[in-house]
């Protein structure tokens, strides 16, 4: 809620960085934080202690919005923690500072927004920069003669622009101002080298000359910070550019220093790592990755990796999300949190450096790790196994005897980058050497760690013991391991050396990060699709569960409202009964009081009569006058008491009447409210009943209409199905009938042909004498049959073949009849040769190419007219019988078809 009274503004209102919170300070030194969207007061800072109470005039906030610096007309500086909403530090400036005119935090690329350096511009025109944690004065700009009027710091904290009191504009380089502070200590080892044979010139050495003054002298124009690099090459000497880093450091000198001391100085380790890895510090590209938010694969990271520090968990989540947005494979890499965690813990105050260190590590020291994804890198592990087999075959044989593969003794060390088996100091010492050498150094470290631990490993016989050994810290000297790595790097043959497999170091590109796609894309795409499908299913389930919970909450709310209404009605009823009982009790009390008052009055009257009688008896006539005065006095008293009694009774009656009227009005009010609520409830129930009745009528009408429509559709569909079924059944029956008739015709034709052949064979024996008559007709018959063959060759359908067969048989019968007549007229003495009869029989029954049902007939076959008629009569009777049977079958099928729709409907 907003404060009750606003004393007035001090003229200083500003937004907190990266938020919608407005901070304002009033004249009474009270500081309030407001929500921009709702103008809701989020919190108020408490009052500072009275011993250091100042009137705030100037403010400054760090980039992460956690610390507020406030100052005014005093040399005290207040530092507020906005998260805890309390004053955590009071800094006292030098005594010559009497008032603070301006405050400005100095940004740094590696503090993640928690700025530590604060610039304080005082009334003397000097701006002093102090460290708010150590409370030390780092440097100052301006002077008493050339005072600063106002100053501002660049967004990246590299330059400071100030307007001087004389109107000039000065720009200062923060790097030059802090160069003396951050200068590394001089090396402990000095190497004296002989002069080369060639003659040295005066300018042959590379010298970096830097001049700087913290406090600028008065009216000195030559006090500007200057940096000059004087460099000339030796004659015939070329520097190795590969060993020269971007910051001017020499990689070879760093390696010499590393071999001499075993590790880099703790104070300058991060600076050396940045130089060795050649980090580009792509702020824009990294900001784009961070702006994409938390990746869906790491939303529930705290469930799998519970970390006590919320800040560390948040930084780890953001770093992993940035890696996943950079390349899709990192969203499905299970060991990525283990690999990234030590670097996140080390660089948790600078997420950009953390991300680029991990990305550089993946590109160079994790080469070929993802070619067999999601399986471990078999090719990399095989290289480690080959090197171990060359240097310590006994240990490898021990691993093989106990079924211990490289996925157990090498992969756990690689996927955690030794963070599980080394302490913090040992791990930093190891990675000083890893980052200073070829990417194969990491693989050699795995082999060296196993060789240095061969004694306890040879004593292990169980698989659980091996797993425990490679996932927990062991008594291994990391210095010995590093010396063994250098020994392996020098003594390993070239054919099995990891240098032949791994490429040389490649730094990240400037501006944009390189594309990382060295992995099986189809596996990652499939896993991404499956994860998206599972996530959508989970969202649907959560949405449905939320809907059910909302409905349940609504039902519970309605039930609670009904119960509250019933309880309220019950309380009102009980209150009404209580009021009625109280009214009855008051009436009974009033009656009792009246009875008591009447009894008291009677007693008073009796006492007065006795007193009067006694007075008259005592004083008799001598005190007549006094008795009369007493009587008058008593009369006055009685009148007064009567008047008082009447007044009390009237007052009591009025009070009772007013009470009765109040109760009556309250009763009427209760009855009116009750009747109003009952009428409203009855009206609402009537409306609900009418609405429900209308809804039921409408639903019944729609249901009946739907049933009628559905019944009509069912009847139409059933009718259509029955018609289609009847048509299909009739078509089947017609087709069956036609097929059967055609088959009958074919079988009859075959039987007739067989009969013809048998008859022809029998007649051949009896008609040898008719050969002379048939010879005359054979030529004509041959011509006719040749024409029939030509016609049969062009027939394509079975029905035409059958028609041609019928025509041939008809022609044959006519011929037989004519031959029989001729034979009857001729004498029977002539004999026809057998060969001629066979030719005539063959010419009468030719074989066509398209019909397989007509058999070859002998040209001399003859059938008598009487025998042929008898055969035709038999065939006709057979056909009539089959037609009758076919009709019966059709009738039965038609009946069955009529019954089928009823069965389907049932």
mmCIF file of N, CA and C in Angstrom, residues 19-121:
data_model
loop_
_atom_site.group_PDB
_atom_site.id
_atom_site.type_symbol
_atom_site.label_atom_id
_atom_site.label_comp_id
_atom_site.label_asym_id
_atom_site.label_seq_id
_atom_site.Cartn_x
_atom_site.Cartn_y
_atom_site.Cartn_z
ATOM 1 N N UNK A 19 14.785 -3.594 -14.573
ATOM 2 C CA UNK A 19 13.533 -3.872 -13.868
ATOM 3 C C UNK A 19 12.577 -2.717 -14.101
ATOM 4 N N UNK A 20 11.330 -2.913 -13.649
ATOM 5 C CA UNK A 20 10.294 -1.888 -13.755
ATOM 6 C C UNK A 20 10.052 -1.198 -12.410
ATOM 7 N N UNK A 21 11.029 -1.216 -11.546
ATOM 8 C CA UNK A 21 10.895 -0.641 -10.210
ATOM 9 C C UNK A 21 11.378 0.803 -10.232
ATOM 10 N N UNK A 22 10.530 1.687 -9.678
ATOM 11 C CA UNK A 22 10.873 3.108 -9.581
ATOM 12 C C UNK A 22 11.317 3.378 -8.149
ATOM 13 N N UNK A 23 12.460 4.044 -7.997
ATOM 14 C CA UNK A 23 12.979 4.396 -6.680
ATOM 15 C C UNK A 23 12.862 5.913 -6.518
ATOM 16 N N UNK A 24 12.284 6.326 -5.396
ATOM 17 C CA UNK A 24 12.092 7.763 -5.160
ATOM 18 C C UNK A 24 12.498 8.083 -3.727
ATOM 19 N N UNK A 25 12.997 9.302 -3.552
ATOM 20 C CA UNK A 25 13.418 9.760 -2.227
ATOM 21 C C UNK A 25 12.670 11.053 -1.910
ATOM 22 N N UNK A 26 12.119 11.151 -0.693
ATOM 23 C CA UNK A 26 11.357 12.318 -0.268
ATOM 24 C C UNK A 26 12.218 13.219 0.627
ATOM 25 N N UNK A 27 11.637 14.362 0.991
ATOM 26 C CA UNK A 27 12.389 15.353 1.763
ATOM 27 C C UNK A 27 12.765 14.859 3.153
ATOM 28 N N UNK A 28 11.978 13.951 3.691
ATOM 29 C CA UNK A 28 12.285 13.437 5.030
ATOM 30 C C UNK A 28 13.279 12.278 4.975
ATOM 31 N N UNK A 29 13.966 12.108 3.833
ATOM 32 C CA UNK A 29 14.995 11.070 3.667
ATOM 33 C C UNK A 29 14.415 9.660 3.576
ATOM 34 N N UNK A 30 13.127 9.510 3.345
ATOM 35 C CA UNK A 30 12.515 8.184 3.199
ATOM 36 C C UNK A 30 12.593 7.768 1.737
ATOM 37 N N UNK A 31 12.986 6.518 1.510
ATOM 38 C CA UNK A 31 13.175 5.968 0.165
ATOM 39 C C UNK A 31 12.127 4.879 -0.048
ATOM 40 N N UNK A 32 11.339 5.022 -1.129
ATOM 41 C CA UNK A 32 10.282 4.068 -1.465
ATOM 42 C C UNK A 32 10.576 3.457 -2.831
ATOM 43 N N UNK A 33 10.181 2.187 -2.981
ATOM 44 C CA UNK A 33 10.278 1.472 -4.266
ATOM 45 C C UNK A 33 8.868 1.202 -4.763
ATOM 46 N N UNK A 34 8.593 1.584 -6.021
ATOM 47 C CA UNK A 34 7.243 1.484 -6.589
ATOM 48 C C UNK A 34 7.277 0.581 -7.811
ATOM 49 N N UNK A 35 6.164 -0.159 -8.009
ATOM 50 C CA UNK A 35 5.988 -0.964 -9.216
ATOM 51 C C UNK A 35 5.471 -0.068 -10.334
ATOM 52 N N UNK A 36 6.145 -0.081 -11.485
ATOM 53 C CA UNK A 36 5.808 0.851 -12.558
ATOM 54 C C UNK A 36 4.431 0.583 -13.141
ATOM 55 N N UNK A 37 4.068 -0.703 -13.293
ATOM 56 C CA UNK A 37 2.808 -1.036 -13.976
ATOM 57 C C UNK A 37 1.602 -0.733 -13.108
ATOM 58 N N UNK A 38 1.676 -1.080 -11.826
ATOM 59 C CA UNK A 38 0.514 -0.941 -10.938
ATOM 60 C C UNK A 38 0.630 0.233 -9.971
ATOM 61 N N UNK A 39 1.808 0.905 -9.953
ATOM 62 C CA UNK A 39 2.077 1.990 -8.990
ATOM 63 C C UNK A 39 1.868 1.517 -7.556
ATOM 64 N N UNK A 40 2.217 0.251 -7.309
ATOM 65 C CA UNK A 40 2.092 -0.339 -5.988
ATOM 66 C C UNK A 40 3.429 -0.209 -5.265
ATOM 67 N N UNK A 41 3.381 0.186 -4.016
ATOM 68 C CA UNK A 41 4.603 0.357 -3.225
ATOM 69 C C UNK A 41 5.134 -1.024 -2.833
ATOM 70 N N UNK A 42 6.304 -1.384 -3.359
ATOM 71 C CA UNK A 42 6.863 -2.702 -3.074
ATOM 72 C C UNK A 42 7.500 -2.752 -1.684
ATOM 73 N N UNK A 43 8.271 -1.740 -1.339
ATOM 74 C CA UNK A 43 8.915 -1.717 -0.027
ATOM 75 C C UNK A 43 9.415 -0.310 0.258
ATOM 76 N N UNK A 44 9.822 -0.109 1.523
ATOM 77 C CA UNK A 44 10.401 1.149 1.976
ATOM 78 C C UNK A 44 11.676 0.841 2.736
ATOM 79 N N UNK A 45 12.747 1.565 2.423
ATOM 80 C CA UNK A 45 13.995 1.361 3.133
ATOM 81 C C UNK A 45 13.881 1.958 4.539
ATOM 82 N N UNK A 46 14.410 1.269 5.536
ATOM 83 C CA UNK A 46 14.321 1.812 6.905
ATOM 84 C C UNK A 46 15.184 3.068 7.064
ATOM 85 N N UNK A 47 14.932 3.760 8.119
ATOM 86 C CA UNK A 47 15.674 4.997 8.386
ATOM 87 C C UNK A 47 17.109 4.659 8.799
ATOM 88 N N UNK A 48 18.102 5.422 8.321
ATOM 89 C CA UNK A 48 19.497 5.157 8.730
ATOM 90 C C UNK A 48 19.692 5.517 10.195
ATOM 91 N N UNK A 49 20.774 5.044 10.793
ATOM 92 C CA UNK A 49 21.027 5.380 12.214
ATOM 93 C C UNK A 49 21.243 6.886 12.394
ATOM 94 N N UNK A 50 20.878 7.382 13.578
ATOM 95 C CA UNK A 50 20.965 8.822 13.847
ATOM 96 C C UNK A 50 22.405 9.321 13.873
ATOM 97 N N UNK A 51 23.344 8.428 14.208
ATOM 98 C CA UNK A 51 24.743 8.853 14.275
ATOM 99 C C UNK A 51 25.301 9.196 12.907
ATOM 100 N N UNK A 52 24.711 8.623 11.847
ATOM 101 C CA UNK A 52 25.194 8.904 10.491
ATOM 102 C C UNK A 52 24.028 9.295 9.593
ATOM 103 N N UNK A 53 23.159 10.113 10.088
ATOM 104 C CA UNK A 53 21.994 10.546 9.316
ATOM 105 C C UNK A 53 22.385 11.715 8.435
ATOM 106 N N UNK A 54 22.186 11.559 7.139
ATOM 107 C CA UNK A 54 22.490 12.617 6.177
ATOM 108 C C UNK A 54 21.283 12.824 5.292
ATOM 109 N N UNK A 55 21.247 13.975 4.644
ATOM 110 C CA UNK A 55 20.171 14.294 3.715
ATOM 111 C C UNK A 55 20.608 13.863 2.317
ATOM 112 N N UNK A 56 19.933 12.826 1.788
ATOM 113 C CA UNK A 56 20.343 12.262 0.505
ATOM 114 C C UNK A 56 20.117 13.264 -0.625
ATOM 115 N N UNK A 57 21.139 13.389 -1.466
ATOM 116 C CA UNK A 57 21.047 14.262 -2.635
ATOM 117 C C UNK A 57 21.386 13.529 -3.939
ATOM 118 N N UNK A 58 22.343 12.590 -3.888
ATOM 119 C CA UNK A 58 22.795 11.887 -5.089
ATOM 120 C C UNK A 58 22.712 10.384 -4.826
ATOM 121 N N UNK A 59 22.498 9.637 -5.930
ATOM 122 C CA UNK A 59 22.335 8.188 -5.824
ATOM 123 C C UNK A 59 23.072 7.522 -6.988
ATOM 124 N N UNK A 60 23.374 6.236 -6.801
ATOM 125 C CA UNK A 60 23.956 5.398 -7.856
ATOM 126 C C UNK A 60 23.595 3.952 -7.555
ATOM 127 N N UNK A 61 23.291 3.193 -8.619
ATOM 128 C CA UNK A 61 22.877 1.801 -8.482
ATOM 129 C C UNK A 61 23.761 0.942 -9.380
ATOM 130 N N UNK A 62 24.135 -0.240 -8.869
ATOM 131 C CA UNK A 62 24.915 -1.169 -9.689
ATOM 132 C C UNK A 62 24.068 -1.696 -10.843
ATOM 133 N N UNK A 63 24.764 -2.290 -11.846
ATOM 134 C CA UNK A 63 24.055 -2.752 -13.038
ATOM 135 C C UNK A 63 23.087 -3.888 -12.733
ATOM 136 N N UNK A 64 23.380 -4.707 -11.723
ATOM 137 C CA UNK A 64 22.452 -5.780 -11.377
ATOM 138 C C UNK A 64 21.339 -5.315 -10.445
ATOM 139 N N UNK A 65 21.319 -4.030 -10.060
ATOM 140 C CA UNK A 65 20.239 -3.480 -9.255
ATOM 141 C C UNK A 65 20.197 -3.994 -7.834
ATOM 142 N N UNK A 66 21.317 -4.428 -7.269
ATOM 143 C CA UNK A 66 21.326 -4.995 -5.909
ATOM 144 C C UNK A 66 21.832 -4.010 -4.859
ATOM 145 N N UNK A 67 22.713 -3.088 -5.245
ATOM 146 C CA UNK A 67 23.329 -2.181 -4.275
ATOM 147 C C UNK A 67 22.987 -0.756 -4.683
ATOM 148 N N UNK A 68 22.567 0.043 -3.682
ATOM 149 C CA UNK A 68 22.258 1.449 -3.865
ATOM 150 C C UNK A 68 23.237 2.267 -3.037
ATOM 151 N N UNK A 69 23.918 3.187 -3.713
ATOM 152 C CA UNK A 69 24.827 4.104 -3.013
ATOM 153 C C UNK A 69 24.158 5.469 -2.930
ATOM 154 N N UNK A 70 24.176 6.077 -1.738
ATOM 155 C CA UNK A 70 23.516 7.369 -1.524
ATOM 156 C C UNK A 70 24.465 8.285 -0.758
ATOM 157 N N UNK A 71 24.444 9.553 -1.139
ATOM 158 C CA UNK A 71 25.283 10.531 -0.467
ATOM 159 C C UNK A 71 24.628 11.901 -0.460
ATOM 160 N N UNK A 72 25.256 12.843 0.261
ATOM 161 C CA UNK A 72 24.702 14.184 0.369
ATOM 162 C C UNK A 72 25.740 15.136 0.929
ATOM 163 N N UNK A 73 25.285 16.075 1.745
ATOM 164 C CA UNK A 73 26.175 17.082 2.328
ATOM 165 C C UNK A 73 26.865 16.512 3.551
ATOM 166 N N UNK A 74 27.717 15.529 3.302
ATOM 167 C CA UNK A 74 28.476 14.879 4.369
ATOM 168 C C UNK A 74 29.575 14.064 3.712
ATOM 169 N N UNK A 75 30.587 13.696 4.500
ATOM 170 C CA UNK A 75 31.636 12.827 3.957
ATOM 171 C C UNK A 75 31.315 11.355 4.180
ATOM 172 N N UNK A 76 30.085 11.061 4.618
ATOM 173 C CA UNK A 76 29.641 9.678 4.789
ATOM 174 C C UNK A 76 28.917 9.224 3.521
ATOM 175 N N UNK A 77 29.136 7.965 3.182
ATOM 176 C CA UNK A 77 28.513 7.354 2.005
ATOM 177 C C UNK A 77 27.774 6.107 2.461
ATOM 178 N N UNK A 78 26.466 6.034 2.191
ATOM 179 C CA UNK A 78 25.636 4.906 2.626
ATOM 180 C C UNK A 78 25.487 3.910 1.483
ATOM 181 N N UNK A 79 25.688 2.628 1.792
ATOM 182 C CA UNK A 79 25.502 1.536 0.821
ATOM 183 C C UNK A 79 24.342 0.662 1.302
ATOM 184 N N UNK A 80 23.302 0.593 0.488
ATOM 185 C CA UNK A 80 22.088 -0.165 0.821
ATOM 186 C C UNK A 80 22.046 -1.439 -0.013
ATOM 187 N N UNK A 81 21.681 -2.538 0.629
ATOM 188 C CA UNK A 81 21.412 -3.799 -0.081
ATOM 189 C C UNK A 81 19.917 -3.850 -0.376
ATOM 190 N N UNK A 82 19.535 -3.706 -1.649
ATOM 191 C CA UNK A 82 18.120 -3.628 -2.002
ATOM 192 C C UNK A 82 17.428 -4.975 -1.890
ATOM 193 N N UNK A 83 18.172 -6.090 -1.945
ATOM 194 C CA UNK A 83 17.541 -7.404 -1.767
ATOM 195 C C UNK A 83 17.151 -7.627 -0.316
ATOM 196 N N UNK A 84 18.093 -7.289 0.605
ATOM 197 C CA UNK A 84 17.792 -7.436 2.034
ATOM 198 C C UNK A 84 17.089 -6.215 2.608
ATOM 199 N N UNK A 85 17.059 -5.084 1.831
ATOM 200 C CA UNK A 85 16.392 -3.856 2.257
ATOM 201 C C UNK A 85 16.962 -3.348 3.582
ATOM 202 N N UNK A 86 18.282 -3.311 3.647
ATOM 203 C CA UNK A 86 18.924 -2.827 4.854
ATOM 204 C C UNK A 86 20.246 -2.151 4.498
ATOM 205 N N UNK A 87 20.685 -1.274 5.397
ATOM 206 C CA UNK A 87 21.944 -0.563 5.243
ATOM 207 C C UNK A 87 23.065 -1.484 5.722
ATOM 208 N N UNK A 88 23.971 -1.892 4.794
ATOM 209 C CA UNK A 88 24.988 -2.870 5.189
ATOM 210 C C UNK A 88 26.384 -2.235 5.335
ATOM 211 N N UNK A 89 26.568 -0.990 4.875
ATOM 212 C CA UNK A 89 27.898 -0.409 5.033
ATOM 213 C C UNK A 89 27.811 1.115 4.971
ATOM 214 N N UNK A 90 28.635 1.762 5.814
ATOM 215 C CA UNK A 90 28.785 3.224 5.801
ATOM 216 C C UNK A 90 30.260 3.513 5.587
ATOM 217 N N UNK A 91 30.570 4.201 4.487
ATOM 218 C CA UNK A 91 31.955 4.520 4.131
ATOM 219 C C UNK A 91 32.207 5.996 4.446
ATOM 220 N N UNK A 92 33.277 6.244 5.188
ATOM 221 C CA UNK A 92 33.649 7.618 5.525
ATOM 222 C C UNK A 92 34.760 8.072 4.593
ATOM 223 N N UNK A 93 34.487 9.097 3.826
ATOM 224 C CA UNK A 93 35.454 9.644 2.896
ATOM 225 C C UNK A 93 36.504 10.470 3.665
ATOM 226 N N UNK A 94 37.598 10.864 2.990
ATOM 227 C CA UNK A 94 38.621 11.696 3.682
ATOM 228 C C UNK A 94 38.008 12.974 4.249
ATOM 229 N N UNK A 95 38.718 13.544 5.207
ATOM 230 C CA UNK A 95 38.191 14.710 5.917
ATOM 231 C C UNK A 95 38.034 15.931 5.015
ATOM 232 N N UNK A 96 38.831 16.002 3.930
ATOM 233 C CA UNK A 96 38.707 17.147 3.044
ATOM 234 C C UNK A 96 37.450 17.071 2.177
ATOM 235 N N UNK A 97 36.752 15.960 2.205
ATOM 236 C CA UNK A 97 35.477 15.835 1.492
ATOM 237 C C UNK A 97 34.372 16.264 2.440
ATOM 238 N N UNK A 98 33.689 17.329 2.100
ATOM 239 C CA UNK A 98 32.605 17.840 2.954
ATOM 240 C C UNK A 98 31.224 17.557 2.368
ATOM 241 N N UNK A 99 31.130 17.393 1.059
ATOM 242 C CA UNK A 99 29.847 17.112 0.411
ATOM 243 C C UNK A 99 30.115 16.292 -0.850
ATOM 244 N N UNK A 100 29.149 15.467 -1.212
ATOM 245 C CA UNK A 100 29.247 14.603 -2.397
ATOM 246 C C UNK A 100 28.287 15.150 -3.450
ATOM 247 N N UNK A 101 28.850 15.459 -4.613
ATOM 248 C CA UNK A 101 28.043 16.054 -5.689
ATOM 249 C C UNK A 101 27.547 15.027 -6.697
ATOM 250 N N UNK A 102 28.292 13.932 -6.927
ATOM 251 C CA UNK A 102 27.894 12.958 -7.937
ATOM 252 C C UNK A 102 28.468 11.583 -7.589
ATOM 253 N N UNK A 103 27.701 10.525 -7.900
ATOM 254 C CA UNK A 103 28.136 9.143 -7.688
ATOM 255 C C UNK A 103 27.997 8.382 -9.000
ATOM 256 N N UNK A 104 28.965 7.517 -9.302
ATOM 257 C CA UNK A 104 28.930 6.745 -10.553
ATOM 258 C C UNK A 104 29.683 5.438 -10.339
ATOM 259 N N UNK A 105 28.988 4.287 -10.594
ATOM 260 C CA UNK A 105 29.674 3.006 -10.515
ATOM 261 C C UNK A 105 30.460 2.767 -11.799
ATOM 262 N N UNK A 106 31.628 2.127 -11.664
ATOM 263 C CA UNK A 106 32.496 1.827 -12.801
ATOM 264 C C UNK A 106 32.215 0.396 -13.257
ATOM 265 N N UNK A 107 31.615 0.202 -14.449
ATOM 266 C CA UNK A 107 31.303 -1.164 -14.904
ATOM 267 C C UNK A 107 32.569 -1.956 -15.222
ATOM 268 N N UNK A 108 32.419 -3.289 -15.131
ATOM 269 C CA UNK A 108 33.512 -4.195 -15.456
ATOM 270 C C UNK A 108 32.927 -5.375 -16.212
ATOM 271 N N UNK A 109 33.668 -5.889 -17.183
ATOM 272 C CA UNK A 109 33.170 -6.981 -18.020
ATOM 273 C C UNK A 109 33.143 -8.307 -17.286
ATOM 274 N N UNK A 110 33.761 -8.387 -16.125
ATOM 275 C CA UNK A 110 33.902 -9.682 -15.457
ATOM 276 C C UNK A 110 33.228 -9.728 -14.084
ATOM 277 N N UNK A 111 32.421 -8.753 -13.760
ATOM 278 C CA UNK A 111 31.775 -8.776 -12.443
ATOM 279 C C UNK A 111 30.291 -9.105 -12.521
ATOM 280 N N UNK A 112 29.776 -9.445 -13.726
ATOM 281 C CA UNK A 112 28.372 -9.852 -13.912
ATOM 282 C C UNK A 112 27.396 -8.822 -13.371
ATOM 283 N N UNK A 113 27.746 -7.536 -13.448
ATOM 284 C CA UNK A 113 26.833 -6.488 -13.024
ATOM 285 C C UNK A 113 26.971 -6.075 -11.578
ATOM 286 N N UNK A 114 27.707 -6.862 -10.761
ATOM 287 C CA UNK A 114 27.890 -6.475 -9.350
ATOM 288 C C UNK A 114 29.122 -5.582 -9.258
ATOM 289 N N UNK A 115 28.941 -4.316 -9.635
ATOM 290 C CA UNK A 115 30.067 -3.371 -9.714
ATOM 291 C C UNK A 115 30.682 -3.175 -8.334
ATOM 292 N N UNK A 116 32.022 -3.143 -8.333
ATOM 293 C CA UNK A 116 32.756 -3.017 -7.071
ATOM 294 C C UNK A 116 33.446 -1.671 -6.931
ATOM 295 N N UNK A 117 33.615 -0.933 -8.026
ATOM 296 C CA UNK A 117 34.344 0.341 -7.991
ATOM 297 C C UNK A 117 33.327 1.469 -8.120
ATOM 298 N N UNK A 118 33.378 2.429 -7.188
ATOM 299 C CA UNK A 118 32.441 3.543 -7.149
ATOM 300 C C UNK A 118 33.212 4.849 -7.276
ATOM 301 N N UNK A 119 32.765 5.693 -8.214
ATOM 302 C CA UNK A 119 33.359 7.013 -8.368
ATOM 303 C C UNK A 119 32.592 8.056 -7.583
ATOM 304 N N UNK A 120 33.304 8.833 -6.740
ATOM 305 C CA UNK A 120 32.683 9.815 -5.853
ATOM 306 C C UNK A 120 33.244 11.193 -6.211
ATOM 307 N N UNK A 121 32.383 12.073 -6.722
ATOM 308 C CA UNK A 121 32.772 13.445 -7.053
ATOM 309 C C UNK A 121 32.382 14.344 -5.873
#
